[in-house]
Amino acid sequence: MSDITAIGTIDTLVNKRDKGLMSTQLKIKDILEIYSIDREVNRDLGYHRLPKLVKYLDSIDSSIGIFFPSIVLSFRGDPSSYYDMETSTLTIPSNQRLIVIDGQHRIKGIESFLTKSNIDTLKKENILNSYLTVQVYFGLSEEDEKKLFTDINTNAKRVSRSLVTNFDTRDIYNILVRELFHSSTSLQVAKVEFNKSRIVRPNNDTFITSVRLKRFINLIIFGKESPSQKNERQIKEQYDEIFSFLNKLFDTLFLVFPASPGNVLSSVLGHEPLQNAIALYIHEAIIIENENEVKWLETWEEEVEQLSNINWSVKNRDWHPYMMTGRKNSQYEYQSFIETSTLDLKDIIVKRLS
């Protein structure tokens, strides 16, 4: 193995000049060479999560490709001997290992996919030579690494977002939805309609409108479609952590959904009654009832990932009793859901996952 180079600026962390962070991109084959997992830092690997990731990787040749959130690594030791400030180049020696803070399941899922006996050679090369965004931390102690792992996976906060919400008189849900869309590659790939109140099916495969996304979020957090003044106040007071939670939730959710979830000719996921049913299921599965603050299970990802066990195809007969034909007797005919079927659809999800 030869040395690996990464291009990017090392920025010092706020009030911690002995610690730094670089954002860069590395080929998957290089990440597989340099990563190491420290069990003192990471939780045990959830092997039940790997088959879903392997299946997702198999869709790399689809029209929209695949998306993985960034991998977070820690460079232990002094990087000054390996970093060229003039060219902003970090040279990672062949014997250096970077500790995985966030992304161990993605990495292990990739390794599992690459060891499949029936994998196409060209697809394998495509994966290995694809780039992933990587964030590399410098100067962290083992305790810092453990804390960062916990922050990312439970209550990560976005710095300064609360300053915006405290002094912004606009609707807090409008702010939240736009911020999420601009931050979440998953939502961008799925597509959100901001300019129109409805999506004309079946030719438009946009997943959701911004108005419906607000309802979807409120159903997840509070279990109801319309927020009260108290709900809006709670969103403002906990904006940073709720934003980070939802950002990660959408990444997790779209990993378990099929590609192009808004395509109603193949999937039922683009319809509002089912989207609301999914939101209610998530609310009941992961949100902890609390009068004063919004709280969720630390293991919420595992609950959301259970949705990969549902067959979201329009051909799945579980859905048929609650479906109706849209634009009937035209070339644009498609199957949609009866508007009042949300609770029935949620019951189907619960039954299938119980």
Short mmCIF file of C-alpha atoms in Angstrom, two decimals:
data_model
loop_
_atom_site.label_atom_id
_atom_site.label_comp_id
_atom_site.label_asym_id
_atom_site.label_seq_id
_atom_site.Cartn_x
_atom_site.Cartn_y
_atom_site.Cartn_z
CA MET A 1 0.00 0.00 0.00
CA SER A 2 1.31 3.46 -0.89
CA ASP A 3 0.74 6.74 0.95
CA ILE A 4 -2.65 8.39 0.45
CA THR A 5 -3.14 12.13 -0.08
CA ALA A 6 -6.13 14.23 0.97
CA ILE A 7 -6.72 17.81 -0.15
CA GLY A 8 -8.28 20.32 2.22
CA THR A 9 -7.69 23.06 4.77
CA ILE A 10 -7.22 22.13 8.42
CA ASP A 11 -9.31 24.62 10.41
CA THR A 12 -8.85 24.97 14.15
CA LEU A 13 -11.91 24.29 16.29
CA VAL A 14 -13.52 27.21 18.09
CA ASN A 15 -11.62 28.00 21.34
CA LYS A 16 -9.45 24.90 20.84
CA ARG A 17 -6.37 25.84 18.88
CA ASP A 18 -4.75 22.45 19.52
CA LYS A 19 -7.59 20.68 17.70
CA GLY A 20 -8.50 20.86 14.03
CA LEU A 21 -10.90 19.65 11.35
CA MET A 22 -10.47 18.98 7.63
CA SER A 23 -13.26 18.30 5.14
CA THR A 24 -12.09 16.38 2.09
CA GLN A 25 -13.02 13.64 -0.35
CA LEU A 26 -11.37 10.23 -0.55
CA LYS A 27 -11.86 7.27 -2.82
CA ILE A 28 -13.63 4.37 -1.15
CA LYS A 29 -10.66 2.09 -1.85
CA ASP A 30 -8.43 4.51 0.10
CA ILE A 31 -10.85 4.73 3.03
CA LEU A 32 -10.86 0.93 3.25
CA GLU A 33 -7.07 0.97 3.49
CA ILE A 34 -6.69 3.56 6.24
CA TYR A 35 -9.67 3.11 8.58
CA SER A 36 -9.61 1.44 11.98
CA ILE A 37 -12.43 0.84 14.47
CA ASP A 38 -11.71 1.34 18.16
CA ARG A 39 -14.29 -0.51 20.25
CA GLU A 40 -13.58 1.89 23.12
CA VAL A 41 -14.96 4.68 20.93
CA ASN A 42 -17.67 3.03 18.79
CA ARG A 43 -20.61 0.94 19.90
CA ASP A 44 -20.71 -2.71 18.79
CA LEU A 45 -21.39 -3.26 15.12
CA GLY A 46 -25.05 -3.98 14.31
CA TYR A 47 -24.64 -6.78 11.78
CA HIS A 48 -28.40 -6.80 11.13
CA ARG A 49 -27.96 -3.41 9.42
CA LEU A 50 -25.47 -4.62 6.80
CA PRO A 51 -27.85 -6.47 4.40
CA LYS A 52 -29.87 -3.28 3.89
CA LEU A 53 -26.72 -1.31 3.07
CA VAL A 54 -25.52 -4.04 0.69
CA LYS A 55 -28.88 -3.93 -1.11
CA TYR A 56 -28.68 -0.14 -1.33
CA LEU A 57 -25.15 -0.29 -2.80
CA ASP A 58 -26.43 -2.62 -5.48
CA SER A 59 -28.48 0.29 -6.86
CA ILE A 60 -25.39 2.36 -7.74
CA ASP A 61 -26.21 1.95 -11.44
CA SER A 62 -29.71 3.40 -11.04
CA SER A 63 -30.57 6.78 -12.55
CA ILE A 64 -30.12 8.62 -9.24
CA GLY A 65 -27.17 6.57 -7.99
CA ILE A 66 -26.56 6.25 -4.26
CA PHE A 67 -25.87 8.67 -1.43
CA PHE A 68 -23.90 8.15 1.77
CA PRO A 69 -23.50 10.79 4.50
CA SER A 70 -19.92 11.83 5.26
CA ILE A 71 -17.55 9.53 7.15
CA VAL A 72 -16.05 11.06 10.31
CA LEU A 73 -12.48 10.01 11.21
CA SER A 74 -9.87 10.93 13.82
CA PHE A 75 -6.17 11.36 12.97
CA ARG A 76 -4.25 10.39 16.10
CA GLY A 77 -0.88 12.01 16.57
CA ASP A 78 0.73 15.22 15.35
CA PRO A 79 -0.19 15.91 11.69
CA SER A 80 2.34 18.72 11.21
CA SER A 81 4.92 16.39 9.62
CA TYR A 82 2.35 15.13 7.11
CA TYR A 83 0.54 18.35 6.15
CA ASP A 84 1.76 20.78 3.47
CA MET A 85 0.14 24.17 4.15
CA GLU A 86 1.12 25.60 0.74
CA THR A 87 -0.73 22.91 -1.20
CA SER A 88 -3.29 22.10 1.55
CA THR A 89 -2.30 18.44 1.20
CA LEU A 90 -2.33 15.83 3.96
CA THR A 91 -0.18 12.78 3.24
CA ILE A 92 -1.42 9.76 5.16
CA PRO A 93 1.44 7.25 5.58
CA SER A 94 0.80 3.63 4.64
CA ASN A 95 1.16 2.58 8.28
CA GLN A 96 -1.19 5.27 9.66
CA ARG A 97 -4.74 4.32 10.63
CA LEU A 98 -7.57 6.81 11.08
CA ILE A 99 -10.13 5.99 13.77
CA VAL A 100 -13.76 5.83 12.69
CA ILE A 101 -15.99 8.13 14.75
CA ASP A 102 -19.09 7.91 12.55
CA GLY A 103 -19.64 5.63 9.57
CA GLN A 104 -18.57 2.15 10.68
CA HIS A 105 -21.77 0.56 9.34
CA ARG A 106 -21.36 2.28 5.97
CA ILE A 107 -17.77 1.05 5.73
CA LYS A 108 -18.63 -2.51 6.77
CA GLY A 109 -21.61 -2.50 4.41
CA ILE A 110 -19.29 -1.53 1.54
CA GLU A 111 -16.86 -4.30 2.49
CA SER A 112 -19.69 -6.84 2.59
CA PHE A 113 -20.90 -5.70 -0.83
CA LEU A 114 -17.42 -5.97 -2.33
CA THR A 115 -16.99 -9.56 -1.09
CA LYS A 116 -20.17 -10.80 -2.81
CA SER A 117 -19.29 -13.67 -5.14
CA ASN A 118 -21.62 -12.49 -7.90
CA ILE A 119 -20.60 -8.85 -8.00
CA ASP A 120 -19.93 -7.47 -11.47
CA THR A 121 -16.27 -6.45 -11.97
CA LEU A 122 -17.18 -3.07 -13.45
CA LYS A 123 -19.59 -2.35 -10.61
CA LYS A 124 -16.91 -3.26 -8.08
CA GLU A 125 -14.42 -0.90 -9.73
CA ASN A 126 -17.07 1.80 -9.84
CA ILE A 127 -17.61 1.48 -6.09
CA LEU A 128 -13.90 1.39 -5.24
CA ASN A 129 -13.16 4.50 -7.30
CA SER A 130 -16.16 6.48 -6.08
CA TYR A 131 -15.52 9.35 -3.68
CA LEU A 132 -17.02 9.85 -0.24
CA THR A 133 -16.95 13.06 1.76
CA VAL A 134 -14.73 12.61 4.81
CA GLN A 135 -14.31 14.81 7.87
CA VAL A 136 -10.99 14.29 9.64
CA TYR A 137 -10.47 15.55 13.19
CA PHE A 138 -7.01 16.24 14.59
CA GLY A 139 -5.74 16.47 18.17
CA LEU A 140 -8.60 14.60 19.82
CA SER A 141 -7.99 12.55 22.94
CA GLU A 142 -9.77 9.22 23.30
CA GLU A 143 -12.28 10.93 25.59
CA ASP A 144 -12.84 13.60 22.92
CA GLU A 145 -13.48 10.85 20.37
CA LYS A 146 -16.01 9.14 22.63
CA LYS A 147 -17.81 12.43 23.26
CA LEU A 148 -17.87 13.27 19.55
CA PHE A 149 -19.30 9.82 18.77
CA THR A 150 -22.04 10.38 21.35
CA ASP A 151 -22.80 13.89 20.10
CA ILE A 152 -23.11 12.73 16.49
CA ASN A 153 -25.29 9.75 17.30
CA THR A 154 -27.55 11.13 20.00
CA ASN A 155 -27.74 14.86 20.54
CA ALA A 156 -25.50 16.59 18.00
CA LYS A 157 -26.05 20.34 17.96
CA ARG A 158 -25.72 22.78 15.06
CA VAL A 159 -23.82 25.81 16.25
CA SER A 160 -25.59 29.18 16.10
CA ARG A 161 -28.84 28.01 14.49
CA SER A 162 -30.74 28.95 17.64
CA LEU A 163 -29.56 32.55 17.21
CA VAL A 164 -31.41 32.64 13.90
CA THR A 165 -34.65 31.22 15.28
CA ASN A 166 -34.67 33.42 18.39
CA PHE A 167 -34.67 36.63 16.36
CA ASP A 168 -36.46 35.54 13.19
CA THR A 169 -40.17 36.33 13.10
CA ARG A 170 -40.92 34.01 10.17
CA ASP A 171 -42.79 30.74 10.64
CA ILE A 172 -40.42 28.38 12.45
CA TYR A 173 -41.53 25.42 10.33
CA ASN A 174 -40.79 27.31 7.11
CA ILE A 175 -37.28 27.97 8.39
CA LEU A 176 -36.83 24.37 9.53
CA VAL A 177 -38.02 22.84 6.25
CA ARG A 178 -35.83 25.07 4.09
CA GLU A 179 -32.79 24.56 6.33
CA LEU A 180 -33.29 20.81 6.23
CA PHE A 181 -33.66 20.75 2.47
CA HIS A 182 -30.49 22.78 1.90
CA SER A 183 -28.56 20.62 4.37
CA SER A 184 -29.88 17.16 3.50
CA THR A 185 -28.64 15.55 0.31
CA SER A 186 -31.20 12.80 0.91
CA LEU A 187 -34.10 15.26 0.68
CA GLN A 188 -32.55 16.91 -2.36
CA VAL A 189 -32.28 13.57 -4.15
CA ALA A 190 -35.87 12.64 -3.21
CA LYS A 191 -37.00 16.15 -4.26
CA VAL A 192 -39.26 18.60 -2.41
CA GLU A 193 -41.72 20.90 -4.24
CA PHE A 194 -41.61 24.42 -2.72
CA ASN A 195 -43.53 26.41 -5.34
CA LYS A 196 -46.71 24.39 -5.78
CA SER A 197 -49.21 23.05 -3.26
CA ARG A 198 -49.67 19.72 -5.03
CA ILE A 199 -47.72 17.28 -7.18
CA VAL A 200 -49.33 16.14 -10.44
CA ARG A 201 -48.99 12.38 -10.61
CA PRO A 202 -47.87 10.05 -12.08
CA ASN A 203 -45.26 11.77 -14.29
CA ASN A 204 -43.81 13.93 -11.50
CA ASP A 205 -41.70 11.77 -9.14
CA THR A 206 -41.05 14.51 -6.55
CA PHE A 207 -41.38 12.86 -3.14
CA ILE A 208 -43.24 15.55 -1.20
CA THR A 209 -44.31 19.21 -1.13
CA SER A 210 -42.91 21.61 1.47
CA VAL A 211 -46.38 21.95 3.03
CA ARG A 212 -46.70 18.19 3.40
CA LEU A 213 -43.14 17.99 4.72
CA LYS A 214 -44.10 20.36 7.56
CA ARG A 215 -46.98 18.04 8.46
CA PHE A 216 -44.72 15.00 8.17
CA ILE A 217 -42.22 16.55 10.60
CA ASN A 218 -44.93 17.57 13.07
CA LEU A 219 -46.42 14.08 12.99
CA ILE A 220 -43.00 12.59 13.77
CA ILE A 221 -42.24 14.94 16.65
CA PHE A 222 -45.68 15.62 18.16
CA GLY A 223 -47.94 12.95 16.66
CA LYS A 224 -50.36 15.41 15.06
CA GLU A 225 -50.61 17.26 11.75
CA SER A 226 -50.92 20.86 12.97
CA PRO A 227 -48.62 22.37 15.60
CA SER A 228 -49.85 24.28 18.63
CA GLN A 229 -48.16 27.46 19.88
CA LYS A 230 -46.50 25.31 22.52
CA ASN A 231 -45.13 22.97 19.81
CA GLU A 232 -43.72 25.93 17.88
CA ARG A 233 -42.09 27.24 21.05
CA GLN A 234 -40.52 23.82 21.71
CA ILE A 235 -39.11 23.73 18.17
CA LYS A 236 -37.55 27.18 18.72
CA GLU A 237 -36.11 26.28 22.11
CA GLN A 238 -34.59 23.00 20.86
CA TYR A 239 -33.96 24.03 17.28
CA ASP A 240 -30.32 22.92 17.09
CA GLU A 241 -30.82 19.39 18.38
CA ILE A 242 -34.14 18.86 16.57
CA PHE A 243 -32.55 20.02 13.31
CA SER A 244 -29.62 17.62 13.73
CA PHE A 245 -31.93 14.78 14.70
CA LEU A 246 -34.19 15.29 11.66
CA ASN A 247 -31.22 15.69 9.33
CA LYS A 248 -29.88 12.31 10.40
CA LEU A 249 -33.35 10.78 10.43
CA PHE A 250 -33.94 11.67 6.77
CA ASP A 251 -30.55 10.21 5.84
CA THR A 252 -31.52 6.98 7.61
CA LEU A 253 -35.04 6.95 6.18
CA PHE A 254 -34.02 7.33 2.54
CA LEU A 255 -31.40 4.62 2.93
CA VAL A 256 -34.16 2.12 3.71
CA PHE A 257 -36.60 3.40 1.09
CA PRO A 258 -36.33 2.20 -2.53
CA ALA A 259 -34.70 4.46 -5.11
CA SER A 260 -37.00 7.23 -6.42
CA PRO A 261 -39.62 6.93 -3.64
CA GLY A 262 -41.80 9.54 -5.36
CA ASN A 263 -42.38 7.36 -8.42
CA VAL A 264 -45.99 6.31 -7.82
CA LEU A 265 -46.01 3.86 -10.73
CA SER A 266 -43.67 1.57 -8.80
CA SER A 267 -43.86 2.68 -5.16
CA VAL A 268 -46.61 3.75 -2.75
CA LEU A 269 -44.31 6.11 -0.83
CA GLY A 270 -45.22 9.26 -2.76
CA HIS A 271 -48.78 9.41 -1.41
CA GLU A 272 -49.66 11.64 1.54
CA PRO A 273 -51.81 9.16 3.52
CA LEU A 274 -48.93 6.66 3.61
CA GLN A 275 -46.32 9.33 4.35
CA ASN A 276 -48.42 10.42 7.32
CA ALA A 277 -48.78 6.78 8.41
CA ILE A 278 -45.00 6.37 8.35
CA ALA A 279 -44.56 9.57 10.38
CA LEU A 280 -47.05 8.35 12.99
CA TYR A 281 -45.32 4.98 13.19
CA ILE A 282 -41.95 6.71 13.75
CA HIS A 283 -43.49 8.98 16.41
CA GLU A 284 -44.91 6.06 18.36
CA ALA A 285 -41.72 4.00 17.98
CA ILE A 286 -39.05 6.53 18.98
CA ILE A 287 -40.45 9.70 20.60
CA ILE A 288 -40.44 9.74 24.40
CA GLU A 289 -43.51 11.46 25.84
CA ASN A 290 -42.43 14.54 27.78
CA GLU A 291 -44.42 17.69 28.55
CA ASN A 292 -41.45 20.04 28.66
CA GLU A 293 -39.12 18.96 25.86
CA VAL A 294 -38.84 16.81 22.75
CA LYS A 295 -36.93 13.59 23.47
CA TRP A 296 -36.27 10.45 21.47
CA LEU A 297 -34.77 7.02 22.05
CA GLU A 298 -31.00 6.76 21.79
CA THR A 299 -31.53 3.67 19.63
CA TRP A 300 -33.98 5.43 17.29
CA GLU A 301 -31.99 4.51 14.16
CA GLU A 302 -32.63 0.80 14.70
CA GLU A 303 -36.38 1.45 14.93
CA VAL A 304 -36.43 3.52 11.73
CA GLU A 305 -34.33 0.93 9.91
CA GLN A 306 -37.05 -1.64 10.56
CA LEU A 307 -39.02 0.07 7.78
CA SER A 308 -36.72 -1.66 5.28
CA ASN A 309 -38.71 -4.83 6.02
CA ILE A 310 -41.85 -3.36 4.45
CA ASN A 311 -42.68 -4.02 0.80
CA TRP A 312 -43.40 -0.53 -0.58
CA SER A 313 -44.35 -1.74 -4.06
CA VAL A 314 -47.73 -0.82 -5.57
CA LYS A 315 -48.08 -4.56 -6.25
CA ASN A 316 -48.09 -5.38 -2.53
CA ARG A 317 -51.63 -6.59 -1.81
CA ASP A 318 -51.51 -5.27 1.75
CA TRP A 319 -52.17 -1.79 0.35
CA HIS A 320 -54.88 -2.67 -2.18
CA PRO A 321 -57.98 -2.43 0.10
CA TYR A 322 -57.14 1.23 0.74
CA MET A 323 -56.26 2.23 -2.81
CA MET A 324 -58.21 4.00 -5.53
CA THR A 325 -57.52 4.74 -9.18
CA GLY A 326 -56.38 8.25 -10.03
CA ARG A 327 -56.96 9.86 -13.45
CA LYS A 328 -59.05 6.84 -14.36
CA ASN A 329 -59.53 5.78 -17.99
CA SER A 330 -56.69 7.97 -19.22
CA GLN A 331 -53.12 7.28 -20.27
CA TYR A 332 -52.06 8.75 -16.91
CA GLU A 333 -53.99 6.26 -14.77
CA TYR A 334 -52.26 5.30 -11.49
CA GLN A 335 -53.05 3.94 -8.03
CA SER A 336 -53.32 6.25 -5.02
CA PHE A 337 -54.67 5.99 -1.47
CA ILE A 338 -58.05 6.97 -0.06
CA GLU A 339 -57.47 10.22 1.88
CA THR A 340 -58.85 8.84 5.15
CA SER A 341 -56.71 5.68 5.15
CA THR A 342 -53.74 6.95 7.21
CA LEU A 343 -54.52 5.07 10.44
CA ASP A 344 -55.30 1.85 8.55
CA LEU A 345 -51.98 2.13 6.72
CA LYS A 346 -50.14 2.73 9.98
CA ASP A 347 -51.73 -0.43 11.39
CA ILE A 348 -50.42 -2.39 8.39
CA ILE A 349 -46.90 -1.12 9.08
CA VAL A 350 -47.14 -1.98 12.78
CA LYS A 351 -48.50 -5.44 12.02
CA ARG A 352 -45.76 -6.23 9.50
CA LEU A 353 -43.01 -5.12 11.89
CA SER A 354 -44.38 -6.79 15.02
#
